[in-house]
mmCIF file of C-alpha atoms in Angstrom:
data_model
loop_
_atom_site.group_PDB
_atom_site.id
_atom_site.type_symbol
_atom_site.label_atom_id
_atom_site.label_comp_id
_atom_site.label_asym_id
_atom_site.label_seq_id
_atom_site.Cartn_x
_atom_site.Cartn_y
_atom_site.Cartn_z
ATOM 1 C CA MET A 40 0.009 -0.019 0.059
ATOM 2 C CA GLU A 41 2.855 2.259 0.311
ATOM 3 C CA SER A 42 2.974 2.832 -3.338
ATOM 4 C CA TRP A 43 -0.700 3.195 -3.720
ATOM 5 C CA PRO A 44 -1.784 6.755 -5.087
ATOM 6 C CA THR A 45 -4.106 8.657 -2.346
ATOM 7 C CA GLY A 46 -7.307 8.114 -4.492
ATOM 8 C CA ARG A 47 -6.777 4.346 -4.419
ATOM 9 C CA LEU A 48 -6.308 4.391 -0.604
ATOM 10 C CA LEU A 49 -9.442 6.559 -0.280
ATOM 11 C CA SER A 50 -11.633 4.497 -2.332
ATOM 12 C CA THR A 51 -10.506 1.210 -0.733
ATOM 13 C CA ALA A 52 -10.991 2.380 2.626
ATOM 14 C CA ALA A 53 -14.356 3.935 1.597
ATOM 15 C CA ARG A 54 -15.428 0.268 0.375
ATOM 16 C CA LEU A 55 -14.163 -1.252 3.614
ATOM 17 C CA VAL A 56 -16.012 1.286 5.786
ATOM 18 C CA GLU A 57 -19.086 0.695 3.672
ATOM 19 C CA HIS A 58 -18.958 -2.963 4.081
ATOM 20 C CA SER A 59 -18.587 -2.660 7.758
ATOM 21 C CA TRP A 60 -21.336 -0.210 8.113
ATOM 22 C CA ASN A 61 -23.811 -2.468 5.973
ATOM 23 C CA GLU A 62 -22.963 -5.360 8.181
ATOM 24 C CA LYS A 63 -23.858 -3.357 11.247
ATOM 25 C CA LEU A 64 -27.117 -1.795 9.550
ATOM 26 C CA ALA A 65 -28.229 -5.272 8.557
ATOM 27 C CA SER A 66 -29.925 -5.397 12.003
ATOM 28 C CA VAL A 67 -32.315 -2.545 10.967
ATOM 29 C CA GLY A 68 -32.828 -3.764 7.468
ATOM 30 C CA LEU A 69 -30.795 -0.965 5.970
ATOM 31 C CA THR A 70 -27.742 -0.426 3.697
ATOM 32 C CA HIS A 71 -25.526 2.679 3.732
ATOM 33 C CA ALA A 72 -27.373 4.018 0.545
ATOM 34 C CA GLY A 73 -30.603 3.517 2.275
ATOM 35 C CA VAL A 74 -29.387 5.413 5.358
ATOM 36 C CA ILE A 75 -28.183 8.383 3.121
ATOM 37 C CA VAL A 76 -31.459 8.463 1.406
ATOM 38 C CA LEU A 77 -33.526 8.325 4.700
ATOM 39 C CA ASP A 78 -31.121 10.960 6.107
ATOM 40 C CA VAL A 79 -31.927 13.458 3.305
ATOM 41 C CA LEU A 80 -35.485 12.921 3.347
ATOM 42 C CA SER A 81 -35.597 13.261 7.221
ATOM 43 C CA ALA A 82 -34.180 16.620 6.881
ATOM 44 C CA ALA A 83 -36.275 17.748 4.019
ATOM 45 C CA GLU A 84 -39.321 20.055 4.864
ATOM 46 C CA GLU A 85 -41.301 18.564 2.128
ATOM 47 C CA PRO A 86 -41.427 15.584 -0.256
ATOM 48 C CA MET A 87 -38.726 15.467 -2.906
ATOM 49 C CA SER A 88 -38.425 14.082 -6.343
ATOM 50 C CA GLN A 89 -36.125 11.008 -7.253
ATOM 51 C CA ALA A 90 -34.016 13.329 -9.407
ATOM 52 C CA MET A 91 -33.656 15.865 -6.610
ATOM 53 C CA ILE A 92 -32.572 13.197 -4.084
ATOM 54 C CA ALA A 93 -30.151 11.654 -6.501
ATOM 55 C CA GLN A 94 -28.609 15.144 -7.072
ATOM 56 C CA ARG A 95 -28.314 15.737 -3.413
ATOM 57 C CA VAL A 96 -26.444 12.415 -2.708
ATOM 58 C CA ARG A 97 -24.500 12.546 -5.886
ATOM 59 C CA VAL A 98 -25.571 9.442 -7.786
ATOM 60 C CA GLN A 99 -27.308 8.560 -10.952
ATOM 61 C CA ASP A 100 -31.225 8.658 -11.226
ATOM 62 C CA GLN A 101 -31.402 5.104 -11.967
ATOM 63 C CA THR A 102 -29.025 4.100 -9.067
ATOM 64 C CA MET A 103 -31.530 6.126 -6.787
ATOM 65 C CA GLY A 104 -34.524 4.264 -8.283
ATOM 66 C CA LYS A 105 -33.164 0.943 -7.143
ATOM 67 C CA THR A 106 -32.544 2.221 -3.436
ATOM 68 C CA LEU A 107 -35.904 3.916 -3.390
ATOM 69 C CA SER A 108 -37.598 0.634 -4.418
ATOM 70 C CA ARG A 109 -35.912 -1.381 -1.548
ATOM 71 C CA LEU A 110 -36.880 1.467 0.951
ATOM 72 C CA GLU A 111 -40.435 1.480 -0.353
ATOM 73 C CA GLY A 112 -40.607 -2.310 0.025
ATOM 74 C CA ARG A 113 -39.557 -2.078 3.786
ATOM 75 C CA ARG A 114 -42.228 0.942 4.212
ATOM 76 C CA TYR A 115 -39.539 3.477 5.144
ATOM 77 C CA ILE A 116 -40.625 5.772 2.290
ATOM 78 C CA GLN A 117 -43.745 6.479 0.292
ATOM 79 C CA ARG A 118 -43.932 7.747 -3.236
ATOM 80 C CA GLN A 119 -46.851 9.612 -4.682
ATOM 81 C CA ARG A 120 -47.617 11.326 -7.929
ATOM 82 C CA SER A 121 -46.358 14.904 -7.752
ATOM 83 C CA PRO A 122 -49.297 17.273 -8.086
ATOM 84 C CA SER A 123 -47.318 19.911 -9.861
ATOM 85 C CA ASP A 124 -45.583 17.442 -12.274
ATOM 86 C CA ARG A 125 -47.858 14.319 -13.049
ATOM 87 C CA ARG A 126 -44.433 12.570 -14.680
ATOM 88 C CA SER A 127 -42.490 12.529 -11.470
ATOM 89 C CA GLN A 128 -43.171 11.343 -7.921
ATOM 90 C CA ALA A 129 -42.755 12.919 -4.698
ATOM 91 C CA VAL A 130 -40.807 10.963 -2.255
ATOM 92 C CA SER A 131 -41.347 11.210 1.538
ATOM 93 C CA ILE A 132 -40.132 9.456 4.551
ATOM 94 C CA THR A 133 -42.766 7.330 6.623
ATOM 95 C CA SER A 134 -43.014 7.366 10.553
ATOM 96 C CA LEU A 135 -41.483 3.904 10.247
ATOM 97 C CA GLY A 136 -38.481 5.223 8.329
ATOM 98 C CA ALA A 137 -37.955 8.079 10.751
ATOM 99 C CA ARG A 138 -37.620 5.552 13.579
ATOM 100 C CA VAL A 139 -35.230 3.319 11.480
ATOM 101 C CA ILE A 140 -33.055 6.299 10.623
ATOM 102 C CA LYS A 141 -32.676 7.155 14.286
ATOM 103 C CA GLU A 142 -31.535 3.532 14.934
ATOM 104 C CA ALA A 143 -29.009 3.860 11.956
ATOM 105 C CA ARG A 144 -27.487 7.139 13.253
ATOM 106 C CA GLU A 145 -26.439 5.253 16.449
ATOM 107 C CA VAL A 146 -24.870 2.585 14.310
ATOM 108 C CA ASP A 147 -22.852 5.065 12.315
ATOM 109 C CA PRO A 148 -20.083 5.863 14.928
ATOM 110 C CA THR A 149 -19.343 2.212 15.300
ATOM 111 C CA ALA A 150 -18.297 1.747 11.872
ATOM 112 C CA LEU A 151 -14.627 2.629 12.442
ATOM 113 C CA THR A 152 -14.431 1.288 15.975
ATOM 114 C CA ARG A 153 -11.676 -1.514 14.854
ATOM 115 C CA ALA A 154 -9.678 1.329 13.053
ATOM 116 C CA VAL A 155 -7.171 3.462 15.229
ATOM 117 C CA VAL A 156 -8.013 6.782 13.791
ATOM 118 C CA ASP A 157 -9.110 10.214 15.072
ATOM 119 C CA GLY A 158 -12.666 9.992 13.838
ATOM 120 C CA ASP A 159 -13.245 13.715 14.378
ATOM 121 C CA LYS A 160 -10.173 14.671 12.452
ATOM 122 C CA LEU A 161 -10.937 12.345 9.708
ATOM 123 C CA ARG A 162 -14.435 13.696 9.307
ATOM 124 C CA GLU A 163 -13.016 17.184 8.961
ATOM 125 C CA GLU A 164 -10.439 16.021 6.257
ATOM 126 C CA LEU A 165 -13.220 14.191 4.323
ATOM 127 C CA GLN A 166 -15.577 17.153 4.555
ATOM 128 C CA THR A 167 -12.767 19.426 3.211
ATOM 129 C CA ILE A 168 -12.217 17.027 0.283
ATOM 130 C CA ILE A 169 -15.862 16.829 -0.510
ATOM 131 C CA LEU A 170 -16.450 20.618 -0.381
ATOM 132 C CA THR A 171 -13.318 21.314 -2.421
ATOM 133 C CA LEU A 172 -13.963 18.678 -5.150
ATOM 134 C CA ALA A 173 -17.697 19.475 -5.233
ATOM 135 C CA SER A 174 -17.145 23.122 -5.866
ATOM 136 C CA GLN A 175 -14.786 22.388 -8.848
ATOM 137 C CA THR A 176 -17.204 20.087 -10.391
ATOM 138 C CA GLY A 177 -20.435 22.020 -9.939
#
């Protein structure tokens, strides 16, 4: 790993953390992707379109559709035809989804428990990377 570029180190670490997180989230019937969506919806003041959620979490619309279908199957979200645009659906979190996201937030800090790192410093560094690169790509 000494010779790996930083990008490879970061993406490998991300995959391993994601795997650890998914193992822990299985107890509440979620994946990391589901948590991200529920987190976005729980903070929203009104229902959001699939495209808006996908844009917010920086994934493709098709990828978001699969995640939403899984969440809807577990009754964590509901989708209804948008009254303003009959072609799109308005997505909102259900009361069950709100309860599950609270449980999932308790799991999040445990994802790195086996790694010896300063979690707060790592979060700051990652936020800096995301903000810097996001501002460059629009």
